[in-house]
XYZ file of C-alpha atoms in Angstrom:
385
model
C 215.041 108.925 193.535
C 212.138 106.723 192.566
C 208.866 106.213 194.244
C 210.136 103.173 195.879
C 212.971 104.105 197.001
C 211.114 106.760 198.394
C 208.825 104.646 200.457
C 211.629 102.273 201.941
C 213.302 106.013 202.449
C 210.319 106.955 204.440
C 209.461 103.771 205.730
C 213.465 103.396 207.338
C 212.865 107.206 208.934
C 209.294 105.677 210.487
C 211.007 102.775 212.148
C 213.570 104.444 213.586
C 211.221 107.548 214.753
C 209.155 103.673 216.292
C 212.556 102.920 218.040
C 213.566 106.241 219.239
C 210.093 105.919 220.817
C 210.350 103.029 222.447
C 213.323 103.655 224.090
C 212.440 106.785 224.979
C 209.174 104.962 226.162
C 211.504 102.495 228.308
C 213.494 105.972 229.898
C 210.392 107.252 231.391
C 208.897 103.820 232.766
C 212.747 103.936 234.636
C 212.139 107.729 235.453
C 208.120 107.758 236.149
C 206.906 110.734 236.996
C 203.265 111.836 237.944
C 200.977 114.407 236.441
C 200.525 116.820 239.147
C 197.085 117.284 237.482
C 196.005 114.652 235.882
C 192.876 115.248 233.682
C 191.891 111.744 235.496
C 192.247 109.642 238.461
C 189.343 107.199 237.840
C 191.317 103.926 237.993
C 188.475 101.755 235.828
C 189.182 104.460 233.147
C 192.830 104.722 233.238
C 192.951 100.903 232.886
C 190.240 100.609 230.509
C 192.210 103.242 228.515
C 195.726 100.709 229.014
C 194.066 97.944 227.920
C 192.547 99.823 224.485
C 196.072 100.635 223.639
C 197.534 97.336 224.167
C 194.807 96.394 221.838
C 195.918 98.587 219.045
C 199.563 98.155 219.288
C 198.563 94.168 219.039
C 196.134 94.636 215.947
C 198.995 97.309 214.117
C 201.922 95.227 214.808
C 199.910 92.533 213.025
C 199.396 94.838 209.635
C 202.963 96.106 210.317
C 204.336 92.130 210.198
C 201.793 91.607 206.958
C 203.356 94.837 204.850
C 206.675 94.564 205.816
C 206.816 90.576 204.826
C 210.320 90.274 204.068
C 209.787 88.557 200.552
C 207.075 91.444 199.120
C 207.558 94.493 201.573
C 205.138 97.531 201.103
C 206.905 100.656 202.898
C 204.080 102.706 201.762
C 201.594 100.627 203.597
C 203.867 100.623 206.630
C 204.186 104.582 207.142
C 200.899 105.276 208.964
C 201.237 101.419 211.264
C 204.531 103.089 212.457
C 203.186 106.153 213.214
C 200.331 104.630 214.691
C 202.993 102.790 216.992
C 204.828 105.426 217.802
C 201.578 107.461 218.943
C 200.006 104.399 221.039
C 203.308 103.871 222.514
C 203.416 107.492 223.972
C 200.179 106.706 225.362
C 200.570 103.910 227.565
C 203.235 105.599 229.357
C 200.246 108.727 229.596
C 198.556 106.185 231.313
C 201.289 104.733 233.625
C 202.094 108.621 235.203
C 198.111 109.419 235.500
C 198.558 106.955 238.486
C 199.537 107.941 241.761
C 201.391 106.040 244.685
C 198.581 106.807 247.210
C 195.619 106.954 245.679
C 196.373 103.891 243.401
C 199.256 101.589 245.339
C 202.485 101.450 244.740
C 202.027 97.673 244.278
C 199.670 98.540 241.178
C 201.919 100.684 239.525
C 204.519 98.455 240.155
C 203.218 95.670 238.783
C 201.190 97.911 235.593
C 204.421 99.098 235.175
C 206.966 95.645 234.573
C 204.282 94.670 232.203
C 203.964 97.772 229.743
C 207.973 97.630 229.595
C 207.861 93.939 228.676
C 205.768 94.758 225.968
C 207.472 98.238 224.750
C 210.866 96.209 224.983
C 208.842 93.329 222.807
C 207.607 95.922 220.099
C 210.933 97.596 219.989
C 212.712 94.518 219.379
C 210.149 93.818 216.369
C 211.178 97.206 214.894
C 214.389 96.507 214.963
C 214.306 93.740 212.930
C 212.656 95.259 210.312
C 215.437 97.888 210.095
C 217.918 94.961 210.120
C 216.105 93.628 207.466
C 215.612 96.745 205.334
C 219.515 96.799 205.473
C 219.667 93.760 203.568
C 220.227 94.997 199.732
C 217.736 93.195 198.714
C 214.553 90.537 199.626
C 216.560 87.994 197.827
C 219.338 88.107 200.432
C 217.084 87.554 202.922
C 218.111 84.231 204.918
C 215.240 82.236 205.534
C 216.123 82.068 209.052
C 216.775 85.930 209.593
C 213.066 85.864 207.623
C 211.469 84.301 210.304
C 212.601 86.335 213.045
C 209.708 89.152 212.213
C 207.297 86.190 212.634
C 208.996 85.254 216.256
C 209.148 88.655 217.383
C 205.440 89.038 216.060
C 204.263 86.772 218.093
C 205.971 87.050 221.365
C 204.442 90.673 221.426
C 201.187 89.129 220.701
C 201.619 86.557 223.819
C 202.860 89.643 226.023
C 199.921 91.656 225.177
C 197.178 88.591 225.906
C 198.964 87.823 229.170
C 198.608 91.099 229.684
C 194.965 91.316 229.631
C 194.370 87.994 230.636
C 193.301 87.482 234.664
C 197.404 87.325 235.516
C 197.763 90.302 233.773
C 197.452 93.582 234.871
C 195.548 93.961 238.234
C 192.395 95.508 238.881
C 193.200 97.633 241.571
C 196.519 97.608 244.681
C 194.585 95.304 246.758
C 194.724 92.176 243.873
C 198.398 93.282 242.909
C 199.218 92.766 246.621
C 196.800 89.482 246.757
C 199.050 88.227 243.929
C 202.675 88.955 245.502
C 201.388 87.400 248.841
C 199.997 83.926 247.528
C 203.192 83.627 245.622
C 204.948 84.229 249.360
C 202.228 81.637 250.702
C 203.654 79.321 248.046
C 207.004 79.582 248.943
C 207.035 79.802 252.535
C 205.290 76.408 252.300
C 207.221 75.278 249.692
C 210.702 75.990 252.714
C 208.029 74.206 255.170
C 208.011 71.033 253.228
C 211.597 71.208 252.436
C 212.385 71.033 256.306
C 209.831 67.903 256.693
C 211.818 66.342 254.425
C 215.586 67.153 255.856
C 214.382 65.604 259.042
C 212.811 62.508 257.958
C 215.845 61.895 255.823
C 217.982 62.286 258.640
C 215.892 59.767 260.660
C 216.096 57.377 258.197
C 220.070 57.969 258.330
C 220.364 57.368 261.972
C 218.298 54.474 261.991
C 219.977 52.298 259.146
C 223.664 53.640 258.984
C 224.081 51.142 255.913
C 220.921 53.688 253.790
C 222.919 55.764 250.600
C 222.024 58.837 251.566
C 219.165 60.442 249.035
C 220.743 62.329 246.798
C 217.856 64.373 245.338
C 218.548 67.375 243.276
C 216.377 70.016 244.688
C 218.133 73.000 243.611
C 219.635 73.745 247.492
C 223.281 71.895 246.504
C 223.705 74.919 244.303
C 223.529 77.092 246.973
C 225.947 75.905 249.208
C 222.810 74.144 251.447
C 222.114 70.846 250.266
C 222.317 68.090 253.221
C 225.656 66.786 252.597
C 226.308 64.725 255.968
C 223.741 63.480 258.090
C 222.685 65.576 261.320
C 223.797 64.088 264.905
C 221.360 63.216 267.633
C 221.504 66.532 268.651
C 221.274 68.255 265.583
C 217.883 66.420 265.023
C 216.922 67.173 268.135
C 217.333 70.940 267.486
C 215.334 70.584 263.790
C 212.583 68.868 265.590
C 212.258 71.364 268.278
C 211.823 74.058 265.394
C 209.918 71.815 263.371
C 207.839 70.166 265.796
C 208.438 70.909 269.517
C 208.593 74.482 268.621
C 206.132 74.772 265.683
C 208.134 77.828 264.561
C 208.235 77.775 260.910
C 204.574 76.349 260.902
C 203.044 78.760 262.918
C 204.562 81.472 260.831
C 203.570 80.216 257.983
C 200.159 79.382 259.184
C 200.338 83.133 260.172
C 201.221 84.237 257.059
C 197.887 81.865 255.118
C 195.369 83.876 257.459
C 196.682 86.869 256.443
C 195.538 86.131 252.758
C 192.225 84.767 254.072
C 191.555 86.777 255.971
C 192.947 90.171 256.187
C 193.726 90.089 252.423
C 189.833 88.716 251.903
C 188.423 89.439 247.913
C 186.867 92.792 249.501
C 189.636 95.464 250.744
C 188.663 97.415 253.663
C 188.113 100.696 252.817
C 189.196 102.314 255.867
C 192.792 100.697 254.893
C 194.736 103.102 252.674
C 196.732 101.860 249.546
C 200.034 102.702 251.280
C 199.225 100.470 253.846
C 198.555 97.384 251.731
C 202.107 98.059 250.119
C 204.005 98.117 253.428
C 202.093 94.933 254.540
C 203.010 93.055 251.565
C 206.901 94.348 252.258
C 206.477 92.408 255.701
C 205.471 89.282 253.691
C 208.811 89.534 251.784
C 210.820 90.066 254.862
C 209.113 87.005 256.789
C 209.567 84.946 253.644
C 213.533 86.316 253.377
C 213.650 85.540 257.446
C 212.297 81.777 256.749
C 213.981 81.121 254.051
C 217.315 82.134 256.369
C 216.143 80.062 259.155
C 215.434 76.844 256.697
C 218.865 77.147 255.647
C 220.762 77.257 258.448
C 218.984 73.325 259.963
C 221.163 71.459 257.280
C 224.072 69.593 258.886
C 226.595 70.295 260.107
C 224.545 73.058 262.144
C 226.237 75.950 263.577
C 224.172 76.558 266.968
C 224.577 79.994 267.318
C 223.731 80.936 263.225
C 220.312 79.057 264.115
C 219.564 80.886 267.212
C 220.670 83.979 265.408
C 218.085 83.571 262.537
C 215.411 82.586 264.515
C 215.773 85.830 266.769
C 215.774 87.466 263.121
C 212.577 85.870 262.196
C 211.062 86.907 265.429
C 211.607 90.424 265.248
C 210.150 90.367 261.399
C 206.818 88.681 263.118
C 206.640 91.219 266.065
C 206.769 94.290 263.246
C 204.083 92.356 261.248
C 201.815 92.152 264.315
C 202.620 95.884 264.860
C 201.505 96.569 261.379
C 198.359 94.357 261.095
C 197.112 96.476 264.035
C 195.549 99.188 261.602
C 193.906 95.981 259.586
C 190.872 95.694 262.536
C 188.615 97.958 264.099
C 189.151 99.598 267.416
C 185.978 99.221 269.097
C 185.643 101.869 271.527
C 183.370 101.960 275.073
C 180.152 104.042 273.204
C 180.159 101.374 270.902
C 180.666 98.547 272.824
C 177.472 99.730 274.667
C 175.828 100.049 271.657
C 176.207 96.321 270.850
C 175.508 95.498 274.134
C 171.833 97.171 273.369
C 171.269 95.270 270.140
C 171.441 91.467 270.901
C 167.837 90.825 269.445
C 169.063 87.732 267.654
C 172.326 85.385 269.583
C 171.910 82.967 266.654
C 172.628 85.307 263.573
C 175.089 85.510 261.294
C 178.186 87.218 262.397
C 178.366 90.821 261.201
C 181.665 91.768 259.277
C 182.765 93.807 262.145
C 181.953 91.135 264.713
C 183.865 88.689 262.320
C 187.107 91.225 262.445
C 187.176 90.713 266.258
C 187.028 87.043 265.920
C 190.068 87.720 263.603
C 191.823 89.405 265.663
C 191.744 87.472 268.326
C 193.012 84.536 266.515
C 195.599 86.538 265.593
C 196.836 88.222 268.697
C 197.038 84.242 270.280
C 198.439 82.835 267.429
C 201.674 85.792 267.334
C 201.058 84.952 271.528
C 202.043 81.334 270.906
C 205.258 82.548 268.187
C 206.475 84.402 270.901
C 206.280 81.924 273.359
C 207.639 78.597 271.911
C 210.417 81.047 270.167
C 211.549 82.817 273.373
C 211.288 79.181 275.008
C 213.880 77.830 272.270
C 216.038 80.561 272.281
C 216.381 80.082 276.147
C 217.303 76.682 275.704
C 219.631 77.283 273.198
C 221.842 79.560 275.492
C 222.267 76.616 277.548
Protein backbone atom coordinates (compact mmCIF):
# COMPACT_ATOMS: atom_id res chain seq x y z
CA UNK A 1 0.00 0.00 0.00
CA UNK A 2 1.46 3.38 -0.82
CA UNK A 3 1.69 6.45 1.25
CA UNK A 4 -1.34 7.79 -0.35
CA UNK A 5 -3.35 5.31 -0.26
CA UNK A 6 -2.49 5.24 3.16
CA UNK A 7 -3.66 8.70 3.97
CA UNK A 8 -7.13 8.45 2.07
CA UNK A 9 -7.04 4.90 4.17
CA UNK A 10 -6.68 6.88 7.29
CA UNK A 11 -8.38 9.82 6.30
CA UNK A 12 -11.85 7.42 5.30
CA UNK A 13 -11.39 5.71 9.08
CA UNK A 14 -11.28 9.64 10.52
CA UNK A 15 -14.51 10.57 8.84
CA UNK A 16 -16.35 7.88 9.74
CA UNK A 17 -14.90 7.84 13.53
CA UNK A 18 -16.42 12.17 12.74
CA UNK A 19 -19.82 10.48 11.84
CA UNK A 20 -20.06 7.83 14.36
CA UNK A 21 -19.59 10.91 16.59
CA UNK A 22 -22.03 12.90 15.52
CA UNK A 23 -24.62 10.62 15.66
CA UNK A 24 -23.71 9.42 18.68
CA UNK A 25 -23.59 13.24 19.57
CA UNK A 26 -27.36 13.53 18.21
CA UNK A 27 -28.36 10.13 20.65
CA UNK A 28 -27.43 11.88 23.74
CA UNK A 29 -28.96 15.47 22.91
CA UNK A 30 -32.37 12.92 22.47
CA UNK A 31 -31.31 11.08 25.77
CA UNK A 32 -29.74 14.16 27.93
CA UNK A 33 -28.68 13.30 30.96
CA UNK A 34 -27.12 15.46 33.83
CA UNK A 35 -23.83 15.20 35.63
CA UNK A 36 -24.81 14.50 39.08
CA UNK A 37 -21.57 16.42 39.86
CA UNK A 38 -20.72 18.60 37.59
CA UNK A 39 -17.18 20.10 38.00
CA UNK A 40 -19.34 23.44 37.16
CA UNK A 41 -22.57 25.11 37.39
CA UNK A 42 -21.47 28.71 36.62
CA UNK A 43 -23.80 29.40 33.67
CA UNK A 44 -21.44 32.48 32.12
CA UNK A 45 -18.75 29.69 32.01
CA UNK A 46 -20.63 26.84 30.68
CA UNK A 47 -21.80 29.15 27.85
CA UNK A 48 -18.66 30.88 27.38
CA UNK A 49 -17.19 27.34 27.10
CA UNK A 50 -20.33 26.47 24.19
CA UNK A 51 -19.62 29.27 22.38
CA UNK A 52 -15.50 28.51 22.22
CA UNK A 53 -16.38 25.22 20.74
CA UNK A 54 -18.75 26.37 18.22
CA UNK A 55 -15.87 28.54 17.35
CA UNK A 56 -13.50 25.76 16.66
CA UNK A 57 -15.74 23.40 14.95
CA UNK A 58 -16.47 26.66 12.55
CA UNK A 59 -12.65 27.55 12.04
CA UNK A 60 -11.76 23.35 11.50
CA UNK A 61 -14.57 22.67 9.27
CA UNK A 62 -13.12 25.55 7.24
CA UNK A 63 -9.40 23.78 6.96
CA UNK A 64 -11.32 20.46 6.70
CA UNK A 65 -13.39 21.99 3.37
CA UNK A 66 -9.75 23.58 2.15
CA UNK A 67 -7.77 19.93 2.38
CA UNK A 68 -10.34 17.84 1.35
CA UNK A 69 -11.10 20.12 -1.98
CA UNK A 70 -12.45 17.58 -4.15
CA UNK A 71 -10.07 18.40 -7.20
CA UNK A 72 -6.51 18.26 -4.96
CA UNK A 73 -7.55 16.41 -1.64
CA UNK A 74 -4.82 16.14 1.16
CA UNK A 75 -6.00 13.17 3.59
CA UNK A 76 -2.90 13.71 5.49
CA UNK A 77 -3.78 17.25 6.26
CA UNK A 78 -7.31 16.16 7.12
CA UNK A 79 -6.43 13.47 9.95
CA UNK A 80 -5.88 15.80 12.93
CA UNK A 81 -9.23 18.49 11.58
CA UNK A 82 -11.26 15.21 12.01
CA UNK A 83 -10.03 14.37 15.11
CA UNK A 84 -10.24 17.75 16.20
CA UNK A 85 -14.07 17.42 15.21
CA UNK A 86 -14.70 14.52 16.69
CA UNK A 87 -13.15 15.83 20.14
CA UNK A 88 -15.06 19.38 20.02
CA UNK A 89 -18.11 17.57 19.14
CA UNK A 90 -17.98 15.43 22.41
CA UNK A 91 -17.65 18.60 24.11
CA UNK A 92 -20.57 20.55 23.39
CA UNK A 93 -22.73 17.84 24.47
CA UNK A 94 -20.22 18.07 27.99
CA UNK A 95 -21.59 21.30 28.05
CA UNK A 96 -25.33 20.66 27.30
CA UNK A 97 -25.56 17.87 30.52
CA UNK A 98 -23.42 20.35 32.94
CA UNK A 99 -26.86 22.19 32.90
CA UNK A 100 -29.54 21.47 35.12
CA UNK A 101 -33.45 21.90 34.82
CA UNK A 102 -33.66 23.97 38.06
CA UNK A 103 -30.88 25.76 38.50
CA UNK A 104 -30.63 26.74 34.75
CA UNK A 105 -34.46 26.48 33.14
CA UNK A 106 -35.73 24.07 31.30
CA UNK A 107 -36.51 26.75 28.68
CA UNK A 108 -32.57 27.33 28.39
CA UNK A 109 -31.69 23.96 27.87
CA UNK A 110 -34.34 23.60 25.64
CA UNK A 111 -33.61 26.10 23.50
CA UNK A 112 -29.27 25.53 23.95
CA UNK A 113 -30.20 22.29 23.11
CA UNK A 114 -32.32 22.53 19.33
CA UNK A 115 -29.44 24.68 18.40
CA UNK A 116 -26.25 22.43 19.13
CA UNK A 117 -28.28 19.53 17.23
CA UNK A 118 -28.85 21.82 14.24
CA UNK A 119 -25.37 22.31 14.05
CA UNK A 120 -24.05 18.57 14.92
CA UNK A 121 -26.74 17.41 12.25
CA UNK A 122 -25.05 20.35 9.86
CA UNK A 123 -21.37 19.06 10.50
CA UNK A 124 -22.41 15.50 10.13
CA UNK A 125 -23.98 16.05 6.93
CA UNK A 126 -20.58 17.81 5.74
CA UNK A 127 -18.74 14.58 6.69
CA UNK A 128 -20.72 12.67 4.88
CA UNK A 129 -20.11 14.12 1.83
CA UNK A 130 -16.68 13.85 1.98
CA UNK A 131 -17.01 10.06 2.42
CA UNK A 132 -19.38 10.12 -0.59
CA UNK A 133 -16.87 11.80 -2.32
CA UNK A 134 -13.83 9.74 -1.30
CA UNK A 135 -15.95 6.85 -2.85
CA UNK A 136 -15.66 8.33 -6.11
CA UNK A 137 -12.54 6.37 -7.83
CA UNK A 138 -11.11 9.17 -8.59
CA UNK A 139 -11.12 13.42 -8.46
CA UNK A 140 -11.70 13.23 -12.12
CA UNK A 141 -15.12 11.61 -11.66
CA UNK A 142 -16.07 14.12 -9.56
CA UNK A 143 -19.35 15.89 -11.03
CA UNK A 144 -19.06 19.42 -10.77
CA UNK A 145 -22.30 19.56 -9.13
CA UNK A 146 -21.65 16.69 -6.49
CA UNK A 147 -18.22 19.09 -6.14
CA UNK A 148 -20.03 21.80 -4.88
CA UNK A 149 -22.00 20.18 -2.34
CA UNK A 150 -18.83 20.34 0.28
CA UNK A 151 -18.97 24.11 -0.42
CA UNK A 152 -22.99 24.17 0.41
CA UNK A 153 -22.71 22.08 3.31
CA UNK A 154 -19.62 24.31 4.36
CA UNK A 155 -21.40 27.04 4.57
CA UNK A 156 -24.71 26.24 6.00
CA UNK A 157 -22.65 25.04 9.13
CA UNK A 158 -20.95 28.30 9.05
CA UNK A 159 -24.52 30.25 9.02
CA UNK A 160 -25.75 27.77 11.89
CA UNK A 161 -22.84 28.47 13.99
CA UNK A 162 -23.08 32.62 13.55
CA UNK A 163 -26.81 32.43 14.24
CA UNK A 164 -25.84 30.68 16.90
CA UNK A 165 -23.82 33.22 18.58
CA UNK A 166 -25.49 36.00 17.21
CA UNK A 167 -28.23 37.90 19.76
CA UNK A 168 -31.08 35.14 18.41
CA UNK A 169 -28.84 32.62 19.20
CA UNK A 170 -28.34 30.94 22.20
CA UNK A 171 -29.81 32.76 25.30
CA UNK A 172 -28.10 34.21 28.09
CA UNK A 173 -29.83 32.77 30.79
CA UNK A 174 -33.97 30.94 31.23
CA UNK A 175 -35.41 34.26 31.77
CA UNK A 176 -34.38 35.62 27.87
CA UNK A 177 -35.15 32.00 26.45
CA UNK A 178 -38.63 32.45 28.00
CA UNK A 179 -38.67 36.38 26.91
CA UNK A 180 -38.11 34.98 23.39
CA UNK A 181 -40.95 32.14 23.28
CA UNK A 182 -43.43 34.75 24.80
CA UNK A 183 -42.95 37.76 22.27
CA UNK A 184 -43.25 35.22 19.55
CA UNK A 185 -46.83 34.27 21.46
CA UNK A 186 -47.39 38.21 21.70
CA UNK A 187 -46.92 38.13 17.93
CA UNK A 188 -49.27 35.67 17.21
CA UNK A 189 -51.98 36.20 19.51
CA UNK A 190 -52.12 39.63 17.84
CA UNK A 191 -51.52 38.43 14.68
CA UNK A 192 -55.41 35.99 15.49
CA UNK A 193 -56.56 39.59 16.92
CA UNK A 194 -56.21 41.28 13.62
CA UNK A 195 -57.40 38.36 11.73
CA UNK A 196 -60.86 38.65 13.61
CA UNK A 197 -60.97 42.63 12.84
CA UNK A 198 -60.82 41.73 9.56
CA UNK A 199 -63.59 38.70 9.36
CA UNK A 200 -65.99 41.21 10.76
CA UNK A 201 -65.45 44.16 8.70
CA UNK A 202 -65.61 41.90 5.70
CA UNK A 203 -68.76 40.62 6.75
CA UNK A 204 -70.14 44.18 7.17
CA UNK A 205 -69.21 45.09 3.99
CA UNK A 206 -71.17 41.80 2.76
CA UNK A 207 -74.36 42.68 4.44
CA UNK A 208 -74.34 46.08 3.39
CA UNK A 209 -73.81 45.69 -0.51
CA UNK A 210 -75.12 42.07 -1.29
CA UNK A 211 -73.87 42.78 -5.00
CA UNK A 212 -69.66 43.05 -3.22
CA UNK A 213 -67.48 39.62 -4.61
CA UNK A 214 -66.65 38.48 -1.58
CA UNK A 215 -62.62 39.06 -0.80
CA UNK A 216 -61.03 36.24 -1.56
CA UNK A 217 -57.66 36.77 0.16
CA UNK A 218 -55.33 33.92 0.64
CA UNK A 219 -54.33 34.09 4.20
CA UNK A 220 -53.34 30.66 4.80
CA UNK A 221 -56.85 29.83 7.00
CA UNK A 222 -58.65 28.14 3.60
CA UNK A 223 -56.08 25.44 4.12
CA UNK A 224 -57.26 24.69 7.27
CA UNK A 225 -60.68 24.10 6.79
CA UNK A 226 -61.41 27.99 8.30
CA UNK A 227 -61.33 30.41 5.67
CA UNK A 228 -64.72 32.61 5.52
CA UNK A 229 -66.45 30.87 2.83
CA UNK A 230 -70.14 32.37 3.21
CA UNK A 231 -70.90 35.49 4.75
CA UNK A 232 -72.08 35.54 8.56
CA UNK A 233 -75.97 36.38 9.25
CA UNK A 234 -77.13 39.27 11.36
CA UNK A 235 -76.78 37.22 14.14
CA UNK A 236 -73.67 35.68 13.54
CA UNK A 237 -72.14 39.26 13.42
CA UNK A 238 -73.77 40.09 16.22
CA UNK A 239 -72.11 37.23 18.18
CA UNK A 240 -68.34 38.22 16.57
CA UNK A 241 -68.92 41.71 17.68
CA UNK A 242 -69.93 40.86 21.12
CA UNK A 243 -66.49 38.88 21.37
CA UNK A 244 -64.75 41.34 19.46
CA UNK A 245 -66.14 44.41 20.71
CA UNK A 246 -69.06 44.21 23.20
CA UNK A 247 -67.15 41.62 24.99
CA UNK A 248 -63.49 42.67 24.47
CA UNK A 249 -62.56 39.00 24.98
CA UNK A 250 -59.81 38.25 22.70
CA UNK A 251 -58.42 41.88 23.30
CA UNK A 252 -58.30 41.84 26.80
CA UNK A 253 -56.49 38.56 26.71
CA UNK A 254 -54.23 39.55 24.57
CA UNK A 255 -53.69 42.84 26.19
CA UNK A 256 -53.18 40.48 29.23
CA UNK A 257 -50.84 38.51 27.72
CA UNK A 258 -48.46 42.13 26.38
CA UNK A 259 -48.23 43.14 30.22
CA UNK A 260 -47.04 40.04 31.06
CA UNK A 261 -43.87 40.65 28.82
CA UNK A 262 -43.65 44.23 30.12
CA UNK A 263 -44.04 43.80 32.91
CA UNK A 264 -43.70 40.62 34.72
CA UNK A 265 -41.23 39.36 32.06
CA UNK A 266 -39.30 43.02 32.49
CA UNK A 267 -35.22 42.82 31.17
CA UNK A 268 -34.42 42.11 35.04
CA UNK A 269 -35.85 38.59 36.41
CA UNK A 270 -36.89 38.61 39.90
CA UNK A 271 -34.76 36.74 41.83
CA UNK A 272 -37.09 35.49 44.29
CA UNK A 273 -38.80 33.69 41.08
CA UNK A 274 -37.23 30.27 40.52
CA UNK A 275 -36.30 28.98 36.94
CA UNK A 276 -39.05 26.34 37.14
CA UNK A 277 -41.42 28.88 37.54
CA UNK A 278 -40.56 30.95 34.47
CA UNK A 279 -40.92 27.58 32.43
CA UNK A 280 -44.45 26.79 33.66
CA UNK A 281 -45.46 30.47 33.01
CA UNK A 282 -44.32 30.43 29.56
CA UNK A 283 -46.42 26.85 29.18
CA UNK A 284 -49.56 29.09 30.14
CA UNK A 285 -48.62 31.46 27.25
CA UNK A 286 -48.79 28.46 24.84
CA UNK A 287 -52.03 27.23 26.20
CA UNK A 288 -53.74 30.84 26.03
CA UNK A 289 -52.29 31.23 22.56
CA UNK A 290 -53.65 27.36 21.62
CA UNK A 291 -57.14 28.57 23.51
CA UNK A 292 -57.26 31.86 21.13
CA UNK A 293 -56.29 30.52 18.34
CA UNK A 294 -59.45 27.85 19.00
CA UNK A 295 -61.75 30.60 19.79
CA UNK A 296 -60.64 32.72 16.45
CA UNK A 297 -61.51 29.79 14.54
CA UNK A 298 -64.62 28.86 15.50
CA UNK A 299 -66.29 33.01 14.53
CA UNK A 300 -66.03 32.08 10.73
CA UNK A 301 -69.47 31.45 9.20
CA UNK A 302 -71.47 29.37 9.33
CA UNK A 303 -70.97 29.50 13.29
CA UNK A 304 -71.91 26.66 15.38
CA UNK A 305 -73.24 28.45 18.72
CA UNK A 306 -72.47 26.00 21.07
CA UNK A 307 -68.53 25.22 19.59
CA UNK A 308 -68.11 29.13 20.33
CA UNK A 309 -69.45 29.11 23.75
CA UNK A 310 -67.51 25.94 24.26
CA UNK A 311 -64.10 27.55 23.36
CA UNK A 312 -64.59 30.55 25.04
CA UNK A 313 -65.34 28.63 28.42
CA UNK A 314 -61.93 26.86 27.32
CA UNK A 315 -60.13 30.07 27.06
CA UNK A 316 -61.46 31.15 30.36
CA UNK A 317 -60.33 28.44 32.38
CA UNK A 318 -56.62 28.80 30.64
CA UNK A 319 -56.82 32.69 31.97
CA UNK A 320 -58.08 31.75 35.53
CA UNK A 321 -54.86 29.13 35.84
CA UNK A 322 -52.62 31.97 34.48
CA UNK A 323 -53.88 34.38 37.17
CA UNK A 324 -53.37 31.48 39.66
CA UNK A 325 -49.85 31.18 38.49
CA UNK A 326 -48.79 34.88 38.18
CA UNK A 327 -49.64 35.00 41.92
CA UNK A 328 -45.97 33.93 42.94
CA UNK A 329 -44.72 36.82 40.27
CA UNK A 330 -45.52 39.82 43.16
CA UNK A 331 -44.73 40.33 46.59
CA UNK A 332 -46.98 39.52 49.47
CA UNK A 333 -46.76 42.44 51.59
CA UNK A 334 -47.50 41.45 54.98
CA UNK A 335 -49.02 43.76 58.15
CA UNK A 336 -45.15 44.42 59.80
CA UNK A 337 -44.34 45.69 56.62
CA UNK A 338 -47.12 47.52 55.66
CA UNK A 339 -46.45 49.47 58.94
CA UNK A 340 -43.15 49.89 58.04
CA UNK A 341 -44.08 51.86 54.88
CA UNK A 342 -46.55 53.55 56.61
CA UNK A 343 -43.43 55.03 58.85
CA UNK A 344 -41.34 56.05 55.86
CA UNK A 345 -43.39 58.53 53.69
CA UNK A 346 -40.62 61.32 53.92
CA UNK A 347 -41.00 62.06 50.24
CA UNK A 348 -45.04 61.54 48.43
CA UNK A 349 -43.44 62.84 45.21
CA UNK A 350 -40.59 60.20 44.62
CA UNK A 351 -40.03 57.81 42.32
CA UNK A 352 -41.88 54.63 42.81
CA UNK A 353 -39.74 51.94 44.43
CA UNK A 354 -39.63 48.52 42.49
CA UNK A 355 -41.68 46.95 45.12
CA UNK A 356 -44.21 49.77 45.23
CA UNK A 357 -44.24 49.48 41.32
CA UNK A 358 -45.11 45.47 41.71
CA UNK A 359 -48.28 46.49 43.64
CA UNK A 360 -49.27 48.90 41.03
CA UNK A 361 -48.82 45.77 38.79
CA UNK A 362 -50.71 43.79 40.41
CA UNK A 363 -53.43 45.61 40.76
CA UNK A 364 -53.76 46.22 37.15
CA UNK A 365 -53.67 42.84 36.83
CA UNK A 366 -56.10 41.44 39.31
CA UNK A 367 -58.87 44.17 37.50
CA UNK A 368 -57.91 43.49 34.23
CA UNK A 369 -58.45 39.17 34.78
CA UNK A 370 -61.67 40.99 37.01
CA UNK A 371 -63.02 42.47 33.78
CA UNK A 372 -62.15 38.79 31.58
CA UNK A 373 -64.21 37.22 33.94
CA UNK A 374 -66.91 39.44 33.85
CA UNK A 375 -67.70 40.31 30.15
CA UNK A 376 -66.91 36.33 29.56
CA UNK A 377 -69.34 34.98 32.20
CA UNK A 378 -71.78 37.84 30.86
CA UNK A 379 -71.51 36.26 27.18
CA UNK A 380 -71.65 32.91 28.10
CA UNK A 381 -74.99 33.72 29.97
CA UNK A 382 -76.36 35.14 27.02
CA UNK A 383 -75.42 32.55 24.91
CA UNK A 384 -77.52 29.89 26.88
CA UNK A 385 -80.40 31.88 25.97
Amino acid sequence: MSDKQKGEYHAKQSKDTTAETCVAALSALDERTEISDPETSDLSIILKDLHSLLSLIYNISTKLSLALKPSAPTYSASLPLLQDLAKHTSGTIHCINLLGVDQHGATLIKDTTDIVRSVIEALNALVHTFLDLAAQESPSTVTETVGEEYLVRTGTLHDLITKAQGPNGIPKDNHAAVRKHWESDKESLEDGLAEVARMIEEAEQDNTDEQATEDDLDDGWDELGLGPTSSMNKDELARANSVQYSAHILRLTTLLHKRVFMDVLSSIPSESVSNVMYDSLLQHSHSLLEASDELVATLYAPQDPASVRQEVVALMTVVGMLHTHLQAFFPVTNGLEMQLNQLSIQDSTSVPKPREKKKADKKWFDTCFEQISRLSTTFVSSSDR
